[in-house]
mmCIF file of C-alpha atoms in Angstrom:
data_model
loop_
_atom_site.group_PDB
_atom_site.id
_atom_site.type_symbol
_atom_site.label_atom_id
_atom_site.label_comp_id
_atom_site.label_asym_id
_atom_site.label_seq_id
_atom_site.Cartn_x
_atom_site.Cartn_y
_atom_site.Cartn_z
ATOM 1 C CA MET A 1 -36.499 -22.382 -27.909
ATOM 2 C CA THR A 2 -34.596 -19.254 -26.881
ATOM 3 C CA PRO A 3 -31.150 -18.432 -28.352
ATOM 4 C CA ILE A 4 -29.525 -19.402 -25.034
ATOM 5 C CA GLN A 5 -31.338 -22.730 -25.073
ATOM 6 C CA LYS A 6 -30.238 -23.321 -28.664
ATOM 7 C CA ILE A 7 -26.602 -22.788 -27.709
ATOM 8 C CA GLU A 8 -26.885 -25.088 -24.716
ATOM 9 C CA HIS A 9 -28.501 -27.739 -26.934
ATOM 10 C CA GLU A 10 -25.641 -27.433 -29.438
ATOM 11 C CA LEU A 11 -23.107 -27.886 -26.631
ATOM 12 C CA ILE A 12 -24.572 -31.060 -25.101
ATOM 13 C CA ASP A 13 -22.115 -33.453 -26.768
ATOM 14 C CA LEU A 14 -19.049 -31.379 -25.877
ATOM 15 C CA LYS A 15 -20.183 -30.912 -22.268
ATOM 16 C CA THR A 16 -20.834 -34.656 -21.992
ATOM 17 C CA GLN A 17 -17.286 -35.350 -23.199
ATOM 18 C CA ILE A 18 -15.982 -33.084 -20.437
ATOM 19 C CA ASN A 19 -18.234 -34.398 -17.689
ATOM 20 C CA LYS A 20 -17.533 -38.042 -18.577
ATOM 21 C CA HIS A 21 -13.864 -37.577 -19.366
ATOM 22 C CA PRO A 22 -11.718 -40.543 -18.251
ATOM 23 C CA LEU A 23 -9.308 -38.112 -16.580
ATOM 24 C CA TYR A 24 -11.381 -38.057 -13.392
ATOM 25 C CA LYS A 25 -10.967 -41.783 -12.785
ATOM 26 C CA THR A 26 -7.191 -41.502 -13.128
ATOM 27 C CA LEU A 27 -7.006 -39.266 -10.031
ATOM 28 C CA GLU A 28 -6.271 -42.169 -7.702
ATOM 29 C CA THR A 29 -3.351 -40.923 -5.624
ATOM 30 C CA ILE A 30 -2.099 -37.664 -4.190
ATOM 31 C CA GLU A 31 0.614 -37.671 -6.867
ATOM 32 C CA ASP A 32 -2.086 -37.795 -9.557
ATOM 33 C CA VAL A 33 -3.829 -34.825 -7.965
ATOM 34 C CA LYS A 34 -0.537 -32.933 -7.819
ATOM 35 C CA THR A 35 0.000 -33.446 -11.546
ATOM 36 C CA PHE A 36 -3.559 -32.324 -12.255
ATOM 37 C CA MET A 37 -3.214 -29.154 -10.184
ATOM 38 C CA GLU A 38 0.188 -28.189 -11.558
ATOM 39 C CA ILE A 39 -1.352 -28.050 -15.046
ATOM 40 C CA HIS A 40 -4.883 -26.931 -14.202
ATOM 41 C CA VAL A 41 -3.671 -23.869 -12.280
ATOM 42 C CA PHE A 42 -2.974 -22.164 -15.617
ATOM 43 C CA ALA A 43 -6.689 -22.398 -16.456
ATOM 44 C CA VAL A 44 -7.532 -21.043 -13.004
ATOM 45 C CA TRP A 45 -5.211 -18.118 -13.699
ATOM 46 C CA ASP A 46 -6.337 -17.201 -17.226
ATOM 47 C CA PHE A 47 -9.983 -17.330 -16.154
ATOM 48 C CA MET A 48 -9.293 -14.165 -14.174
ATOM 49 C CA SER A 49 -8.190 -12.375 -17.345
ATOM 50 C CA LEU A 50 -11.478 -13.286 -19.041
ATOM 51 C CA LEU A 51 -13.267 -11.899 -16.013
ATOM 52 C CA LYS A 52 -11.307 -8.639 -15.941
ATOM 53 C CA ALA A 53 -11.616 -8.182 -19.706
ATOM 54 C CA LEU A 54 -15.386 -8.206 -19.306
ATOM 55 C CA GLN A 55 -15.208 -5.803 -16.383
ATOM 56 C CA ASN A 56 -13.041 -3.419 -18.430
ATOM 57 C CA LEU A 57 -15.462 -3.526 -21.361
ATOM 58 C CA LEU A 58 -18.736 -3.370 -19.453
ATOM 59 C CA THR A 59 -17.792 -0.918 -16.707
ATOM 60 C CA ASN A 60 -15.535 2.109 -16.620
ATOM 61 C CA THR A 61 -12.335 1.349 -14.721
ATOM 62 C CA SER A 62 -10.471 4.469 -15.882
ATOM 63 C CA ILE A 63 -10.163 7.892 -14.289
ATOM 64 C CA PRO A 64 -11.997 10.219 -14.686
ATOM 65 C CA TRP A 65 -15.056 7.997 -14.675
ATOM 66 C CA THR A 66 -17.722 8.325 -17.356
ATOM 67 C CA PRO A 67 -20.865 6.181 -17.787
ATOM 68 C CA LYS A 68 -20.696 3.211 -20.151
ATOM 69 C CA GLY A 69 -24.454 2.837 -20.545
ATOM 70 C CA GLN A 70 -24.249 -0.898 -19.843
ATOM 71 C CA GLY A 71 -25.947 -0.849 -16.459
ATOM 72 C CA GLU A 72 -27.455 -4.330 -16.456
ATOM 73 C CA ALA A 73 -24.373 -6.063 -17.895
ATOM 74 C CA ALA A 74 -22.134 -4.030 -15.560
ATOM 75 C CA ARG A 75 -24.132 -5.215 -12.561
ATOM 76 C CA PHE A 76 -23.797 -8.830 -13.709
ATOM 77 C CA ILE A 77 -20.029 -8.684 -14.105
ATOM 78 C CA ASN A 78 -19.424 -6.670 -10.924
ATOM 79 C CA GLU A 79 -21.274 -9.304 -8.891
ATOM 80 C CA ILE A 80 -19.119 -12.040 -10.390
ATOM 81 C CA VAL A 81 -15.892 -10.067 -9.898
ATOM 82 C CA MET A 82 -16.624 -9.641 -6.210
ATOM 83 C CA GLY A 83 -17.012 -13.388 -5.778
ATOM 84 C CA GLU A 84 -14.042 -14.430 -7.900
ATOM 85 C CA GLU A 85 -11.518 -11.777 -6.888
ATOM 86 C CA SER A 86 -12.459 -11.354 -3.231
ATOM 87 C CA ASP A 87 -14.166 -14.477 -1.929
ATOM 88 C CA VAL A 88 -13.787 -15.890 1.588
ATOM 89 C CA ASN A 89 -11.718 -19.026 2.104
ATOM 90 C CA GLU A 90 -12.320 -21.792 4.644
ATOM 91 C CA SER A 91 -10.557 -19.737 7.334
ATOM 92 C CA GLY A 92 -12.579 -16.591 6.721
ATOM 93 C CA GLU A 93 -9.751 -14.814 4.869
ATOM 94 C CA VAL A 94 -10.601 -12.749 1.793
ATOM 95 C CA LYS A 95 -8.747 -13.998 -1.292
ATOM 96 C CA SER A 96 -9.155 -14.450 -5.014
ATOM 97 C CA HIS A 97 -9.995 -17.944 -6.211
ATOM 98 C CA TYR A 98 -6.596 -18.113 -7.896
ATOM 99 C CA GLU A 99 -4.873 -17.432 -4.558
ATOM 100 C CA MET A 100 -7.082 -20.001 -2.864
ATOM 101 C CA TYR A 101 -6.011 -22.549 -5.486
ATOM 102 C CA ILE A 102 -2.341 -21.758 -4.907
ATOM 103 C CA ASP A 103 -2.926 -22.281 -1.174
ATOM 104 C CA ALA A 104 -4.479 -25.663 -1.951
ATOM 105 C CA MET A 105 -1.421 -26.541 -4.042
ATOM 106 C CA ASP A 106 0.898 -25.529 -1.214
ATOM 107 C CA GLN A 107 -1.086 -27.659 1.230
ATOM 108 C CA ILE A 108 -0.288 -30.875 -0.655
ATOM 109 C CA GLN A 109 3.149 -29.631 -1.746
ATOM 110 C CA VAL A 110 2.463 -29.206 -5.467
ATOM 111 C CA ASN A 111 5.253 -27.492 -7.387
ATOM 112 C CA THR A 112 4.092 -23.905 -8.029
ATOM 113 C CA SER A 113 7.397 -22.632 -9.422
ATOM 114 C CA LYS A 114 6.306 -22.760 -13.077
ATOM 115 C CA ILE A 115 3.044 -20.829 -12.696
ATOM 116 C CA LYS A 116 4.677 -18.297 -10.377
ATOM 117 C CA ALA A 117 7.632 -17.757 -12.716
ATOM 118 C CA PHE A 118 5.200 -17.344 -15.620
ATOM 119 C CA ILE A 119 3.182 -14.716 -13.741
ATOM 120 C CA THR A 120 6.353 -12.914 -12.668
ATOM 121 C CA SER A 121 7.272 -12.621 -16.348
ATOM 122 C CA ILE A 122 3.882 -11.063 -17.052
ATOM 123 C CA GLU A 123 4.318 -8.671 -14.132
ATOM 124 C CA ASN A 124 7.722 -7.684 -15.525
ATOM 125 C CA GLY A 125 6.195 -6.738 -18.874
ATOM 126 C CA ASP A 126 6.602 -9.878 -20.986
ATOM 127 C CA SER A 127 3.818 -10.621 -23.463
ATOM 128 C CA ILE A 128 1.810 -13.809 -23.069
ATOM 129 C CA GLU A 129 3.653 -15.364 -26.032
ATOM 130 C CA ILE A 130 7.107 -14.507 -24.683
ATOM 131 C CA ALA A 131 6.281 -15.726 -21.172
ATOM 132 C CA LEU A 132 4.932 -19.016 -22.531
ATOM 133 C CA GLU A 133 8.066 -19.558 -24.602
ATOM 134 C CA LYS A 134 10.490 -18.373 -21.927
ATOM 135 C CA HIS A 135 9.171 -20.852 -19.363
ATOM 136 C CA LYS A 136 8.684 -23.694 -21.852
ATOM 137 C CA ILE A 137 4.995 -24.074 -21.085
ATOM 138 C CA GLU A 138 3.699 -27.303 -22.639
ATOM 139 C CA ARG A 139 1.851 -27.048 -25.959
ATOM 140 C CA ALA A 140 -1.600 -28.022 -24.631
ATOM 141 C CA ILE A 141 -1.432 -25.436 -21.834
ATOM 142 C CA SER A 142 -0.040 -22.825 -24.218
ATOM 143 C CA ASP A 143 -2.821 -23.441 -26.744
ATOM 144 C CA PHE A 144 -5.445 -23.152 -24.008
ATOM 145 C CA ILE A 145 -4.061 -19.799 -22.826
ATOM 146 C CA LYS A 146 -3.538 -18.456 -26.348
ATOM 147 C CA PHE A 147 -7.162 -19.212 -27.224
ATOM 148 C CA THR A 148 -8.305 -17.329 -24.126
ATOM 149 C CA PHE A 149 -6.307 -14.259 -25.092
ATOM 150 C CA GLU A 150 -7.340 -14.426 -28.736
ATOM 151 C CA VAL A 151 -10.921 -14.105 -27.529
ATOM 152 C CA ILE A 152 -9.979 -11.309 -25.116
ATOM 153 C CA ASN A 153 -8.051 -9.447 -27.816
ATOM 154 C CA SER A 154 -11.084 -9.522 -30.119
ATOM 155 C CA GLY A 155 -12.429 -6.761 -27.897
ATOM 156 C CA LYS A 156 -15.953 -8.088 -28.474
ATOM 157 C CA ALA A 157 -17.841 -8.361 -25.208
ATOM 158 C CA HIS A 158 -20.302 -10.969 -26.479
ATOM 159 C CA ARG A 159 -17.471 -13.266 -27.602
ATOM 160 C CA ILE A 160 -15.608 -12.898 -24.307
ATOM 161 C CA ALA A 161 -18.833 -13.431 -22.371
ATOM 162 C CA SER A 162 -19.502 -16.615 -24.334
ATOM 163 C CA ALA A 163 -16.060 -18.071 -23.571
ATOM 164 C CA PHE A 164 -16.492 -17.014 -19.955
ATOM 165 C CA THR A 165 -20.016 -18.382 -19.607
ATOM 166 C CA PHE A 166 -20.104 -21.560 -21.670
ATOM 167 C CA GLY A 167 -16.419 -22.436 -21.434
ATOM 168 C CA ARG A 168 -16.102 -21.777 -17.711
ATOM 169 C CA GLU A 169 -19.048 -20.754 -15.496
ATOM 170 C CA ASP A 170 -21.689 -22.999 -17.074
ATOM 171 C CA VAL A 171 -19.511 -26.123 -17.210
ATOM 172 C CA ILE A 172 -17.417 -25.817 -14.039
ATOM 173 C CA PRO A 173 -20.003 -26.992 -11.451
ATOM 174 C CA ASP A 174 -20.613 -30.323 -13.215
ATOM 175 C CA MET A 175 -16.930 -30.701 -14.064
ATOM 176 C CA PHE A 176 -15.756 -30.185 -10.499
ATOM 177 C CA PHE A 177 -18.537 -32.399 -9.166
ATOM 178 C CA GLU A 178 -17.176 -35.195 -11.359
ATOM 179 C CA ILE A 179 -13.666 -34.623 -9.980
ATOM 180 C CA ILE A 180 -14.951 -35.016 -6.430
ATOM 181 C CA GLN A 181 -17.244 -37.970 -7.178
ATOM 182 C CA GLN A 182 -15.076 -40.043 -9.497
ATOM 183 C CA SER A 183 -11.575 -39.496 -8.177
ATOM 184 C CA LYS A 184 -10.449 -42.218 -5.785
ATOM 185 C CA THR A 185 -8.562 -39.894 -3.475
ATOM 186 C CA ASP A 186 -9.438 -40.043 0.218
ATOM 187 C CA LYS A 187 -11.928 -37.231 0.810
ATOM 188 C CA GLU A 188 -11.258 -37.444 4.550
ATOM 189 C CA ASP A 189 -7.547 -36.757 4.084
ATOM 190 C CA ASN A 190 -6.959 -33.324 5.642
ATOM 191 C CA ARG A 191 -4.299 -32.602 3.057
ATOM 192 C CA TYR A 192 -7.108 -32.084 0.544
ATOM 193 C CA SER A 193 -9.163 -29.720 2.706
ATOM 194 C CA LYS A 194 -8.279 -26.544 0.796
ATOM 195 C CA LEU A 195 -8.764 -28.191 -2.611
ATOM 196 C CA LEU A 196 -12.121 -29.670 -1.615
ATOM 197 C CA TYR A 197 -13.203 -26.303 -0.257
ATOM 198 C CA TYR A 198 -12.192 -24.662 -3.541
ATOM 199 C CA LEU A 199 -14.043 -27.252 -5.650
ATOM 200 C CA ASN A 200 -17.160 -27.216 -3.484
ATOM 201 C CA ARG A 201 -17.163 -23.419 -3.413
ATOM 202 C CA HIS A 202 -17.166 -23.314 -7.211
ATOM 203 C CA ILE A 203 -19.934 -25.897 -7.413
ATOM 204 C CA GLU A 204 -21.963 -23.758 -5.027
ATOM 205 C CA ILE A 205 -21.477 -20.247 -6.397
ATOM 206 C CA ASP A 206 -21.089 -21.088 -10.090
ATOM 207 C CA GLY A 207 -24.102 -23.376 -10.109
ATOM 208 C CA ASP A 208 -26.395 -21.243 -7.975
ATOM 209 C CA GLU A 209 -25.173 -17.710 -8.662
ATOM 210 C CA HIS A 210 -22.491 -17.009 -11.265
ATOM 211 C CA GLY A 211 -23.723 -19.479 -13.883
ATOM 212 C CA PRO A 212 -27.258 -18.035 -14.110
ATOM 213 C CA ILE A 213 -25.902 -14.462 -13.974
ATOM 214 C CA SER A 214 -23.460 -15.232 -16.802
ATOM 215 C CA LEU A 215 -26.235 -16.608 -18.993
ATOM 216 C CA LYS A 216 -28.220 -13.404 -18.477
ATOM 217 C CA MET A 217 -25.122 -11.400 -19.363
ATOM 218 C CA VAL A 218 -24.790 -13.228 -22.702
ATOM 219 C CA GLU A 219 -28.465 -12.611 -23.429
ATOM 220 C CA THR A 220 -28.047 -8.907 -22.671
ATOM 221 C CA LEU A 221 -24.925 -8.559 -24.838
ATOM 222 C CA CYS A 222 -26.250 -10.511 -27.832
ATOM 223 C CA GLY A 223 -29.773 -9.121 -27.679
ATOM 224 C CA SER A 224 -31.574 -9.733 -30.986
ATOM 225 C CA ASP A 225 -28.410 -9.683 -33.109
ATOM 226 C CA GLU A 226 -28.234 -13.028 -34.937
ATOM 227 C CA GLN A 227 -24.590 -12.485 -35.907
ATOM 228 C CA LYS A 228 -23.617 -12.057 -32.258
ATOM 229 C CA TRP A 229 -25.502 -15.212 -31.297
ATOM 230 C CA SER A 230 -23.737 -17.116 -34.079
ATOM 231 C CA GLU A 231 -20.342 -15.866 -32.889
ATOM 232 C CA ALA A 232 -21.236 -16.704 -29.293
ATOM 233 C CA LEU A 233 -21.975 -20.308 -30.308
ATOM 234 C CA GLU A 234 -18.747 -20.557 -32.289
ATOM 235 C CA VAL A 235 -16.643 -19.322 -29.372
ATOM 236 C CA ALA A 236 -18.485 -21.570 -26.905
ATOM 237 C CA LYS A 237 -17.707 -24.665 -28.982
ATOM 238 C CA MET A 238 -14.037 -23.733 -29.304
ATOM 239 C CA ALA A 239 -13.767 -23.017 -25.571
ATOM 240 C CA LEU A 240 -15.146 -26.435 -24.657
ATOM 241 C CA GLN A 241 -12.896 -28.136 -27.200
ATOM 242 C CA GLN A 242 -9.907 -26.420 -25.612
ATOM 243 C CA ARG A 243 -10.992 -27.803 -22.239
ATOM 244 C CA ILE A 244 -11.249 -31.319 -23.658
ATOM 245 C CA SER A 245 -7.767 -31.000 -25.166
ATOM 246 C CA LEU A 246 -6.381 -29.821 -21.825
ATOM 247 C CA TRP A 247 -8.050 -32.718 -20.004
ATOM 248 C CA ASP A 248 -6.627 -35.136 -22.623
ATOM 249 C CA PHE A 249 -3.160 -33.738 -21.979
ATOM 250 C CA ILE A 250 -3.447 -34.049 -18.191
ATOM 251 C CA GLN A 251 -4.628 -37.641 -18.481
ATOM 252 C CA LYS A 252 -1.764 -38.517 -20.849
ATOM 253 C CA THR A 253 0.670 -36.896 -18.411
ATOM 254 C CA ILE A 254 -0.650 -38.933 -15.458
ATOM 255 C CA LEU A 255 -0.952 -42.363 -17.117
ATOM 256 C CA PRO A 256 2.760 -43.041 -17.823
ATOM 257 C CA THR A 257 3.606 -42.477 -14.141
ATOM 258 C CA LYS A 258 1.053 -45.143 -13.220
ATOM 259 C CA GLN A 259 2.547 -47.607 -15.684
ATOM 260 C CA ILE A 260 6.020 -47.018 -14.252
ATOM 261 C CA ALA A 261 4.678 -47.555 -10.718
ATOM 262 C CA VAL A 262 3.111 -50.870 -11.778
ATOM 263 C CA MET A 263 6.352 -52.037 -13.385
ATOM 264 C CA GLN A 264 8.276 -51.236 -10.222
#
């Protein structure tokens, strides 16, 4: 069993909890989907920081350019960056996946004011902590984002790659497939066209392209260093646990609205 296979074996239970999470079956109405997206967009956003952290570490993005000596890993991350930061939407327009998600939110009239205000704070120079506090971001979302940036701030490429690979790229295809399969929303409703495109696009490129590339990137960065492999496993477990906690929070946010609707 290879080190990658050992990690994936260790993560089976956590991935099963995510893929079989009861959240998916609570997505029965367009209002449920709106609640999901308003929270989940923060995970869509902070994923891009994981991505760019790896690009900054594995390639040289400063001027004047000098070689980093990480040719194979640089190729892996550059391929992923191209797909995530400049993909093609359903209309043939080039956009980042975050922007495509915002478009999907706009299509079904999800409130984007909180995520946009949060990002504006970041653009204006606020730290992550200050922006989270200033805009009263809920604890579960805040914890998810803080974990992401703790990993980024470690400055260790193998740790960031583990969170990126096992916490995002490797789990997203199955996770999004479950959202599409188990949710009771009308898949023929044109209001969902941008969201379904986004989800299907991730299932396609993460499962067939980015997932396998990410696994190779982790192998390249950890090499034969047992300590790095141990740290990669530790980060992977924490990343998946953060996802479960976020899913728990979204489900708990949706359920009371259903109970109120029943009472009415």
